[in-house]
mmCIF file of C-alpha atoms (C1' of nucleotides) in Angstrom:
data_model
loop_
_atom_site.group_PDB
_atom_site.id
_atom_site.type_symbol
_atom_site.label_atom_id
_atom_site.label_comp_id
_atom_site.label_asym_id
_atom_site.label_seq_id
_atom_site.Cartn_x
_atom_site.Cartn_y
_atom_site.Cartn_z
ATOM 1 C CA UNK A 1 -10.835 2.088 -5.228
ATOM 2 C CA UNK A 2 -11.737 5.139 -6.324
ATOM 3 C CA UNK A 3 -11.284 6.978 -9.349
ATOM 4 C CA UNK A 4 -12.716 10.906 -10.174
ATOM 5 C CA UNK A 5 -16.292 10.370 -10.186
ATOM 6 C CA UNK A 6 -16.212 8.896 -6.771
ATOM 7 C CA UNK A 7 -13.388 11.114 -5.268
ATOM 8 C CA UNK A 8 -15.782 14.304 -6.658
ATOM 9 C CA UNK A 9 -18.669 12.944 -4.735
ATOM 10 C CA UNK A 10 -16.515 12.554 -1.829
ATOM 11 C CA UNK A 11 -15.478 15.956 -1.908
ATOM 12 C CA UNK A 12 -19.101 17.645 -2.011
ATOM 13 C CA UNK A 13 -20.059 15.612 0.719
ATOM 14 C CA UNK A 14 -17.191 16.768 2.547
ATOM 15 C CA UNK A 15 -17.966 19.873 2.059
ATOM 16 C CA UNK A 16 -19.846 20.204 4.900
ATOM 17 C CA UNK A 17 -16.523 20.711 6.982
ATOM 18 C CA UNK A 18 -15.999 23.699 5.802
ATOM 19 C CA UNK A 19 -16.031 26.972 8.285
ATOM 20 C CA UNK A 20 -15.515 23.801 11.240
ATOM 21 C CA UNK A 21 -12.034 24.103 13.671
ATOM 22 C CA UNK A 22 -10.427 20.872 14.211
ATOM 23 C CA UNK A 23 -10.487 20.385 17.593
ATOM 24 C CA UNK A 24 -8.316 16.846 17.635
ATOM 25 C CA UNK A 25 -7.227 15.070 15.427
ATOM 26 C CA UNK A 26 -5.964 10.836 16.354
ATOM 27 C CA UNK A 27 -4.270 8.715 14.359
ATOM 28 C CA UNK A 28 -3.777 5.027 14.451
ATOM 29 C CA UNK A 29 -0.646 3.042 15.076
ATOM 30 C CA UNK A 30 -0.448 1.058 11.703
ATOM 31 C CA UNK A 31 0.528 2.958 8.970
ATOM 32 C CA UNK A 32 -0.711 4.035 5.582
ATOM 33 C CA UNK A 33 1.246 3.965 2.179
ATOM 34 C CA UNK A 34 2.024 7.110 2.999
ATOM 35 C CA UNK A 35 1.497 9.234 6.390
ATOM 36 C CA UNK A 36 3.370 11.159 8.473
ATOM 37 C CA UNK A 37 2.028 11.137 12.069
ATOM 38 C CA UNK A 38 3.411 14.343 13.514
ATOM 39 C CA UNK A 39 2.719 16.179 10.751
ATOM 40 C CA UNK A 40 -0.936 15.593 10.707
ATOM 41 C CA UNK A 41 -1.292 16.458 14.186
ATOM 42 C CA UNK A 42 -0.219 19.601 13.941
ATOM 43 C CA UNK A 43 -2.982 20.544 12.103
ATOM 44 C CA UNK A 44 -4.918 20.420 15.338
ATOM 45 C CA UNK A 45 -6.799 24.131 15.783
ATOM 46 C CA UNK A 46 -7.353 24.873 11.933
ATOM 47 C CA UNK A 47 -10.531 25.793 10.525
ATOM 48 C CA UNK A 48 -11.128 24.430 6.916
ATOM 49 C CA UNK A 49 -11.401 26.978 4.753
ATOM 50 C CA UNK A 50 -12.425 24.715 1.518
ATOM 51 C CA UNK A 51 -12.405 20.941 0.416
ATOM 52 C CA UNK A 52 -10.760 20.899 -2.992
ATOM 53 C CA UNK A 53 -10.229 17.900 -5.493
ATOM 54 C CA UNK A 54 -7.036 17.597 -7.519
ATOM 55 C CA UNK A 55 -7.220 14.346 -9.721
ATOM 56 C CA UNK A 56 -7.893 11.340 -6.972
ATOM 57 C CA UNK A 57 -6.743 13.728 -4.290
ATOM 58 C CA UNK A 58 -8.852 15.553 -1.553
ATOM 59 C CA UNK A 59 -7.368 18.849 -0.329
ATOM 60 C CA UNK A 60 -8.291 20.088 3.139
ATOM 61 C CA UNK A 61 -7.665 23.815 2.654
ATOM 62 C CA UNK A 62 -7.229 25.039 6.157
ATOM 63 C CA UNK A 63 -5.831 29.052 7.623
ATOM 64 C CA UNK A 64 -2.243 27.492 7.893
ATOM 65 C CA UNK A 65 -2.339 23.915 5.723
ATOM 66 C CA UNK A 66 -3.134 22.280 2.908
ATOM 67 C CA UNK A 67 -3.735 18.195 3.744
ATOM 68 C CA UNK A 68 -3.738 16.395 0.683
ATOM 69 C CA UNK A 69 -5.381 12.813 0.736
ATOM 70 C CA UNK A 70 -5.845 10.266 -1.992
ATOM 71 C CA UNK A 71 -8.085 7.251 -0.743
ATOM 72 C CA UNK A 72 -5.758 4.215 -3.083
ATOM 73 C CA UNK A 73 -7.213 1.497 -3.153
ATOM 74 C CA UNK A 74 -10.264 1.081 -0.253
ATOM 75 C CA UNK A 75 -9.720 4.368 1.179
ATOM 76 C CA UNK A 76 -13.647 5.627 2.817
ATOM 77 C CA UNK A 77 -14.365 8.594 4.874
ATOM 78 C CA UNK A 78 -17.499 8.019 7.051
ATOM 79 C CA UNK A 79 -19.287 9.976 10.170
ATOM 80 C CA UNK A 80 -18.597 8.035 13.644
ATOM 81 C CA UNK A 81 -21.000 8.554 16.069
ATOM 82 C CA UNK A 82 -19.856 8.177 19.473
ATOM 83 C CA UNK A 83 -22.525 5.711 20.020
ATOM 84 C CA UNK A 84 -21.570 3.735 17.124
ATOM 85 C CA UNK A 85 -19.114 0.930 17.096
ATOM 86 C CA UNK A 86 -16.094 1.907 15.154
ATOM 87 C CA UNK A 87 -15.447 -0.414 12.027
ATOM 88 C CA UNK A 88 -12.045 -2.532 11.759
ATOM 89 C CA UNK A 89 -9.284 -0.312 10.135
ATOM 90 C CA UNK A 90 -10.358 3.360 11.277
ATOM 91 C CA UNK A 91 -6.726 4.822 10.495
ATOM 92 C CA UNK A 92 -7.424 8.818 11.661
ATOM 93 C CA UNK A 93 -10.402 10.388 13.325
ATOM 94 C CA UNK A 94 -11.102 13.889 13.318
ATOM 95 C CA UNK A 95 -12.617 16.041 15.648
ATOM 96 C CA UNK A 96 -14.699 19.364 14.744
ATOM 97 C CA UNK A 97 -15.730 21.995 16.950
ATOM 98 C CA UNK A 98 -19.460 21.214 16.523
ATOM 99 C CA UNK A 99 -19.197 17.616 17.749
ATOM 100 C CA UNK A 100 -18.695 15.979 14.386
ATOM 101 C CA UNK A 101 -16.044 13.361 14.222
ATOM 102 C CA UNK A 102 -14.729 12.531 10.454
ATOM 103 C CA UNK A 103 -13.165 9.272 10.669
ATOM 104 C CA UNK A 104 -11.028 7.674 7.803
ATOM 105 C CA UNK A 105 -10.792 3.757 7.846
ATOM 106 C CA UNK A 106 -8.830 2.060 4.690
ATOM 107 C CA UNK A 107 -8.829 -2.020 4.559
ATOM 108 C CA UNK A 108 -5.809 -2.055 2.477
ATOM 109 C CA UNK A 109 -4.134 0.453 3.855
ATOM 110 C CA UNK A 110 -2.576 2.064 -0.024
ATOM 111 C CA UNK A 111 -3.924 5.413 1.372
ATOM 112 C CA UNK A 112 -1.959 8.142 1.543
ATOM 113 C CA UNK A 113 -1.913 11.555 3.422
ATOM 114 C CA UNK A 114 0.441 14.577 3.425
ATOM 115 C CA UNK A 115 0.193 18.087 5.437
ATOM 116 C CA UNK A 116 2.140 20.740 4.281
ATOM 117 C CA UNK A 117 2.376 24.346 5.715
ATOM 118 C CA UNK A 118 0.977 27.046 3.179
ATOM 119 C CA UNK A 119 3.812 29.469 4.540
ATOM 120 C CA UNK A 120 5.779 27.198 2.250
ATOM 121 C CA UNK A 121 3.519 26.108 -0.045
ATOM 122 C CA UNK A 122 1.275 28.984 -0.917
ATOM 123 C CA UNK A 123 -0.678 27.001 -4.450
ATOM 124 C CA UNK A 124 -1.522 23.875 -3.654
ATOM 125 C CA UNK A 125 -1.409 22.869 -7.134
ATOM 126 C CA UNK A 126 2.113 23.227 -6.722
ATOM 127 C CA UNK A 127 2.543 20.657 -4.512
ATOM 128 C CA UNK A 128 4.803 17.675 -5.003
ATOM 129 C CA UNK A 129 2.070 15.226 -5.680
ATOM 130 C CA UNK A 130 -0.205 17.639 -7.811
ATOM 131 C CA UNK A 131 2.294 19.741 -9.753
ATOM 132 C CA UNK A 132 3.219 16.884 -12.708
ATOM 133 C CA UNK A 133 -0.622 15.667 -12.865
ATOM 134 C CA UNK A 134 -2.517 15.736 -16.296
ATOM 135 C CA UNK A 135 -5.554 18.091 -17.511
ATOM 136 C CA UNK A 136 -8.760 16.981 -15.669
ATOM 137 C CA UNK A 137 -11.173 15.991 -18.082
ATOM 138 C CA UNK A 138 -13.723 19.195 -17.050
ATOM 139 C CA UNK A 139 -11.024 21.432 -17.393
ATOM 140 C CA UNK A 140 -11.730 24.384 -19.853
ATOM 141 C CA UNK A 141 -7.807 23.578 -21.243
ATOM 142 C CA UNK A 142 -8.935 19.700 -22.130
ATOM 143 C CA UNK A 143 -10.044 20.313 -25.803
ATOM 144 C CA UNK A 144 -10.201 18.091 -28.397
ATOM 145 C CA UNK A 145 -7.153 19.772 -29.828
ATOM 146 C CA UNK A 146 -5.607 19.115 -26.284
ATOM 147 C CA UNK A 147 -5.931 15.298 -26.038
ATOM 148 C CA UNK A 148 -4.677 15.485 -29.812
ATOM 149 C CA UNK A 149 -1.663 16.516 -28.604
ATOM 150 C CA UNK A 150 -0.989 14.033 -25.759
ATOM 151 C CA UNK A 151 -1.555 10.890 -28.075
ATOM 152 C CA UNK A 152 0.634 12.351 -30.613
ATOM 153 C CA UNK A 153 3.712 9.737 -30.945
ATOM 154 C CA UNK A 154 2.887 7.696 -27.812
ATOM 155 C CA UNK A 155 3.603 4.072 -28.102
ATOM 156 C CA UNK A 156 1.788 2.670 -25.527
ATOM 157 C CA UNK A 157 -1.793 1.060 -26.155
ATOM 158 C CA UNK A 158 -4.823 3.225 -25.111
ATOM 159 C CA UNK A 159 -6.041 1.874 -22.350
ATOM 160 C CA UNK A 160 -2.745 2.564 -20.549
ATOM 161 C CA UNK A 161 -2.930 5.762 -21.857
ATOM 162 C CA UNK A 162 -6.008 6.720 -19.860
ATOM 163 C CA UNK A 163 -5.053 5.401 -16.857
ATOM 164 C CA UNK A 164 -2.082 7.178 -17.252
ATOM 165 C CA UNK A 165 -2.501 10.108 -14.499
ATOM 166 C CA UNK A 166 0.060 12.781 -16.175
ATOM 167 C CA UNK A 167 -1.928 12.549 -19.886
ATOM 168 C CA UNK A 168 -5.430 13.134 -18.779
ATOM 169 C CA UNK A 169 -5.952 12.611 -14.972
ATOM 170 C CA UNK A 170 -8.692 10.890 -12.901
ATOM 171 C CA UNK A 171 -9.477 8.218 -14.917
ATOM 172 C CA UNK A 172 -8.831 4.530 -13.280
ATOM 173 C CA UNK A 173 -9.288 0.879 -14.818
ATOM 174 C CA UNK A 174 -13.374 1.051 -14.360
ATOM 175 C CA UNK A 175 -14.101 4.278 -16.639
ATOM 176 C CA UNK A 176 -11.023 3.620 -19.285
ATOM 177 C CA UNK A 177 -12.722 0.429 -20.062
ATOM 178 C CA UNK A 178 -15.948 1.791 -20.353
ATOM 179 C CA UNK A 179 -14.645 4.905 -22.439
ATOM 180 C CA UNK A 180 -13.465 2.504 -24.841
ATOM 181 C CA UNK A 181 -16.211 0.815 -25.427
ATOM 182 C CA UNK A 182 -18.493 4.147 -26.215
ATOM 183 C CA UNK A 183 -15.695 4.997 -28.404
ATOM 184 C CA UNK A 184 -15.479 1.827 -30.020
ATOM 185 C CA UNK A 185 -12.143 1.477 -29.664
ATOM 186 C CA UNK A 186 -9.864 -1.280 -29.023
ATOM 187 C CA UNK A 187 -7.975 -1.222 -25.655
ATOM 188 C CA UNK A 188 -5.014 -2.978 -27.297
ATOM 189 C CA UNK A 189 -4.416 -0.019 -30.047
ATOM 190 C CA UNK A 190 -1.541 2.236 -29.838
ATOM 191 C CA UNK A 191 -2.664 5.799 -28.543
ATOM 192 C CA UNK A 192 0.077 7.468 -31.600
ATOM 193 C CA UNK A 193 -2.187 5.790 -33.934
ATOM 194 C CA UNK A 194 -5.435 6.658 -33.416
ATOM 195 C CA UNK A 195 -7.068 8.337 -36.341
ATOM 196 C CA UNK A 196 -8.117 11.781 -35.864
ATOM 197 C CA UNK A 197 -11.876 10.775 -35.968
ATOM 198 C CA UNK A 198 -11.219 8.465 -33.527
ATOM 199 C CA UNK A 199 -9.358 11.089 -31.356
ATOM 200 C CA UNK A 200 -12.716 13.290 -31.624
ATOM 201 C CA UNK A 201 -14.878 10.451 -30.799
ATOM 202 C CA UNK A 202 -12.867 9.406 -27.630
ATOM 203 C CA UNK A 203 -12.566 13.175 -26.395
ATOM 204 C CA UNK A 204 -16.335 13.397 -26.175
ATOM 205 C CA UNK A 205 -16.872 10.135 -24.598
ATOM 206 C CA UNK A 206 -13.513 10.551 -21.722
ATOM 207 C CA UNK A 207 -16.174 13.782 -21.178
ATOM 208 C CA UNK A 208 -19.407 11.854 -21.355
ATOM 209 C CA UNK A 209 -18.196 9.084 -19.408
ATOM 210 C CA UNK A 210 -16.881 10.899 -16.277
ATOM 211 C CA UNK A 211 -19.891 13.360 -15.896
ATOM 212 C CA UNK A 212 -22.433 10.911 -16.089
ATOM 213 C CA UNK A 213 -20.365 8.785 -13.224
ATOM 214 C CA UNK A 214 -20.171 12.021 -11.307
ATOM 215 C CA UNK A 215 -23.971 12.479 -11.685
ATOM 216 C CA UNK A 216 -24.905 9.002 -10.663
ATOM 217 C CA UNK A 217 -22.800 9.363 -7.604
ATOM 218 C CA UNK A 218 -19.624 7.014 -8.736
ATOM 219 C CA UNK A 219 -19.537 3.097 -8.950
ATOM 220 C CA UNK A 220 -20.313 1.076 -5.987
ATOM 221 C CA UNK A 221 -18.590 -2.344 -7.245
ATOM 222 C CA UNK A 222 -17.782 -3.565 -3.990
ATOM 223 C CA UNK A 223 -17.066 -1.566 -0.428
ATOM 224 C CA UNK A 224 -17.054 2.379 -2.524
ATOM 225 C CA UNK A 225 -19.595 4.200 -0.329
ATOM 226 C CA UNK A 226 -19.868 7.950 -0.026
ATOM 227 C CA UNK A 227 -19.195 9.751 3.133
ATOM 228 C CA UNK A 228 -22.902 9.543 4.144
ATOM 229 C CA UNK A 229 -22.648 5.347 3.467
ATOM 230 C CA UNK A 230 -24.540 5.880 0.134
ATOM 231 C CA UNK A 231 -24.011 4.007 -2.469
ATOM 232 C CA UNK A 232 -23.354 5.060 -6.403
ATOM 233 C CA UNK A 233 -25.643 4.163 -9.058
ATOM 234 C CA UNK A 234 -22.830 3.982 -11.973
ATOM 235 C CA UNK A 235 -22.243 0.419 -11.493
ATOM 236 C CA UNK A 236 -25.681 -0.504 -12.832
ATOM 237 C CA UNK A 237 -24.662 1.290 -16.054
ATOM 238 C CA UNK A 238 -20.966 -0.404 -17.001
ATOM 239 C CA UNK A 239 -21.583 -1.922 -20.254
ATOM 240 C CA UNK A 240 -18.398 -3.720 -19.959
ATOM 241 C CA UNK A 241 -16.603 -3.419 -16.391
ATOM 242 C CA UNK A 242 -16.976 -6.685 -14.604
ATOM 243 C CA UNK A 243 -19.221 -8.272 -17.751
ATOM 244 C CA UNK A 244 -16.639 -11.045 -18.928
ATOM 245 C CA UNK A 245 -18.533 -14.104 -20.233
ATOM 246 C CA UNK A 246 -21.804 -11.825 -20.442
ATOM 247 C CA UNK A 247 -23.649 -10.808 -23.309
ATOM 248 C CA UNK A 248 -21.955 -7.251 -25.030
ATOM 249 C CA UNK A 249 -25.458 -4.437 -24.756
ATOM 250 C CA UNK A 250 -24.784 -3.380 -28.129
ATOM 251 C CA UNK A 251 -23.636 -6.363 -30.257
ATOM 252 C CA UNK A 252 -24.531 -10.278 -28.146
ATOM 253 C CA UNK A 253 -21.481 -11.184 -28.181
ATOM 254 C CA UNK A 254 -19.185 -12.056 -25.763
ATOM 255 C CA UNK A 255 -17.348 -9.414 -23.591
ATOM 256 C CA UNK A 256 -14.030 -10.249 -22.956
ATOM 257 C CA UNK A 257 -11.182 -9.899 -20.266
ATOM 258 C CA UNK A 258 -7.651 -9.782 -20.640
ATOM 259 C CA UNK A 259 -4.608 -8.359 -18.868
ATOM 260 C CA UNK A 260 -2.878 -5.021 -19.572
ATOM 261 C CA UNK A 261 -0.277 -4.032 -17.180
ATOM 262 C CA UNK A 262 -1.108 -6.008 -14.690
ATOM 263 C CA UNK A 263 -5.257 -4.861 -14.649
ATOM 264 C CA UNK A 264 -7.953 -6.466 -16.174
ATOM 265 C CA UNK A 265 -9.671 -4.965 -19.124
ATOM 266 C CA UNK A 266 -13.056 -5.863 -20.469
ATOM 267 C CA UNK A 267 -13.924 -5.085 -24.084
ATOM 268 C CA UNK A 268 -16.189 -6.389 -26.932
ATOM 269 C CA UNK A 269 -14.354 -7.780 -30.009
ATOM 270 C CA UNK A 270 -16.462 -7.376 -32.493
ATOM 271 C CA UNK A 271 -17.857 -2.983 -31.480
ATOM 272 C CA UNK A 272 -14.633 -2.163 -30.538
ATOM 273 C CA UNK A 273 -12.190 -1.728 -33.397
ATOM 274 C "C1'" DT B 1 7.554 0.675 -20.907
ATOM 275 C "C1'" DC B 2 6.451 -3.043 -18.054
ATOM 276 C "C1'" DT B 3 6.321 -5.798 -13.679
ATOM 277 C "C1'" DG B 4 5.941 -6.549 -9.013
ATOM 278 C "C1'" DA B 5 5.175 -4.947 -4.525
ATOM 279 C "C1'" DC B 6 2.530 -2.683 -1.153
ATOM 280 C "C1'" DC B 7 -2.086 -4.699 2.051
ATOM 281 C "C1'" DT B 8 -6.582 -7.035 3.485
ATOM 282 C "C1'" DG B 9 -10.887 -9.199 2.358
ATOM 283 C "C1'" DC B 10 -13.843 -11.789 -0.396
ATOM 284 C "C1'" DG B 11 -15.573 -15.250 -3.497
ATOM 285 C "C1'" DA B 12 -14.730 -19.318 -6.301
ATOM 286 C "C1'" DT C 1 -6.221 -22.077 -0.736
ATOM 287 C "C1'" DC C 2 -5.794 -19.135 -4.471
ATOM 288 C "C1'" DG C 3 -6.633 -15.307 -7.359
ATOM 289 C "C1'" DC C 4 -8.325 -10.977 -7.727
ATOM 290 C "C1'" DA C 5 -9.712 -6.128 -6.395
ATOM 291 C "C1'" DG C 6 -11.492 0.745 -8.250
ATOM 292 C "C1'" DG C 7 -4.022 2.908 -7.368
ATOM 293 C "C1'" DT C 8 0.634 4.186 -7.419
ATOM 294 C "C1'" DC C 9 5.519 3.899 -7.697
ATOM 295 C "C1'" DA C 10 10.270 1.951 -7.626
ATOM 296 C "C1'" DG C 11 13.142 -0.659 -10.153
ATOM 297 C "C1'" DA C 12 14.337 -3.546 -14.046
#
DNA sequence: TCTGACCTGCGA
DNA sequence: TCGCAGGTCAGA
């Protein structure tokens, strides 16, 4: 499901947790992509220090943790109020010290969630799942000159590329299709081969892209709601993400949709070169 | 470098 | 009933 822009908005809504002691913490008998059950309980007593973001990660930053989470596919944190009836697929709840109860349910179940003691793993960048990622695209190292340098000799088209999370991290199949469309570029062209005016045009809009997607609160395409049950606004803005058949903003022609690596793209023929 | 598998739900 | 869905990774 998600991709940065939604994971960011997560995170500032989570926020809130921080300075809160877990009081208990319950998780469910069916299991995640990737979960390990004792582990997670031990972080029972902690007080969250900070809520970070790594890529499509969340990082609980407690006295003696770091919990790492990355949502997959239809991964949503929501507030459960003990009143409320609790939706199908609620994998871990969480209890605070103020009442609060931070509940994680995930359809699909491609979530995944690691605790790892910061005796042994004092910078959580360095941790198994963050240390090989890519630059993040509003990092002050991701220059022009940077991304430059990634593409050089790569063989595989762009749009692979993008999603690819050890180039340039964070972006999914959503925003690499729309990228490519403000840079006029063809998903099917080979990243090596891009010419360097190209390059410059599809730094600024990786940039553009993502920031106005964090701004608008993500894409709500089908079950993506923030931790509050809002809903983005980005998804009234794709100009080609879910438009095959429709009419292309900039051109009237068709958008189109084929297949790379197993994910659908959607891209305008005749504006995207 | 590419494909299929991991899961459930939804719409055609 | 079938195909598809915002991600990732093992294995070919």
């Amino acid at each position: 499901m998600p991709e940065l822009p939604e994971v960011e908005n997560i995170r500032r809504k989570l926020a809130s947790v921080e300075g809160k002691t877990i009081v208990s913490i319950w998780v469910g008998e069916k299991k995640l992509k990737k979960i390990n059950k004792k582990d997670l309980e031990k972080i029972k007593n902690e007080r969250i220090i900070s809520v970070k973001r790594r890529n499509k990660y969340l990082v609980f930053e407690g006295n003696n943790f770091w919990l790492l989470s990355h949502l997959g596919m239809s991964g949503q944190y929501y507030w459960l109020n003990n009143k409320d009836t609790e939706p199908k697929h609620t994998h871990i709840k969480i209890h605070f010290n103020n009442g609060n109860i931070l509940a994680y349910r995930d359809p699909r179940r491609f979530g995944v969630f690691y605790a790892y003691k910061k005796t042994e793993n004092k910078d959580y960048l360095k941790l198994p799942e963050l240390e090989g990622l890519g630059v993040e695209p509003n990092d002050k190292i991701f220059t022009a000159e940077k991304l430059n340098s990634l593409l050089k000799e790569k063989k595989q088209n762009i749009k692979s590329f993008l999603m690819d999370q050890a180039q340039v991290c964070g972006i999914g199949n959503i925003y690499a299709s729309e990228i490519l469309f403000t840079s006029g570029l063809s998903p099917t062209r080979e990243a090596g081969k891009l010419t360097k005016s190209e390059k410059i045009i599809l730094y600024k809009q990786i940039k553009k892209i993502i920031n106005q997607a964090i701004r608008m609160g993500g894409s709500s395409i089908s079950d993506f709601i923030n931790v509050d049950g809002n809903k983005g606004d980005m998804q009234n803005h794709h100009l080609v993400y879910g438009r095959n058949g429709q009419k292309c903003k900039k051109c009237n022609n068709s958008i189109f949709k084929i297949k790379q690596g197993g994910r659908s793209t959607f891209y305008c023929k005749k504006c995207q070169k």
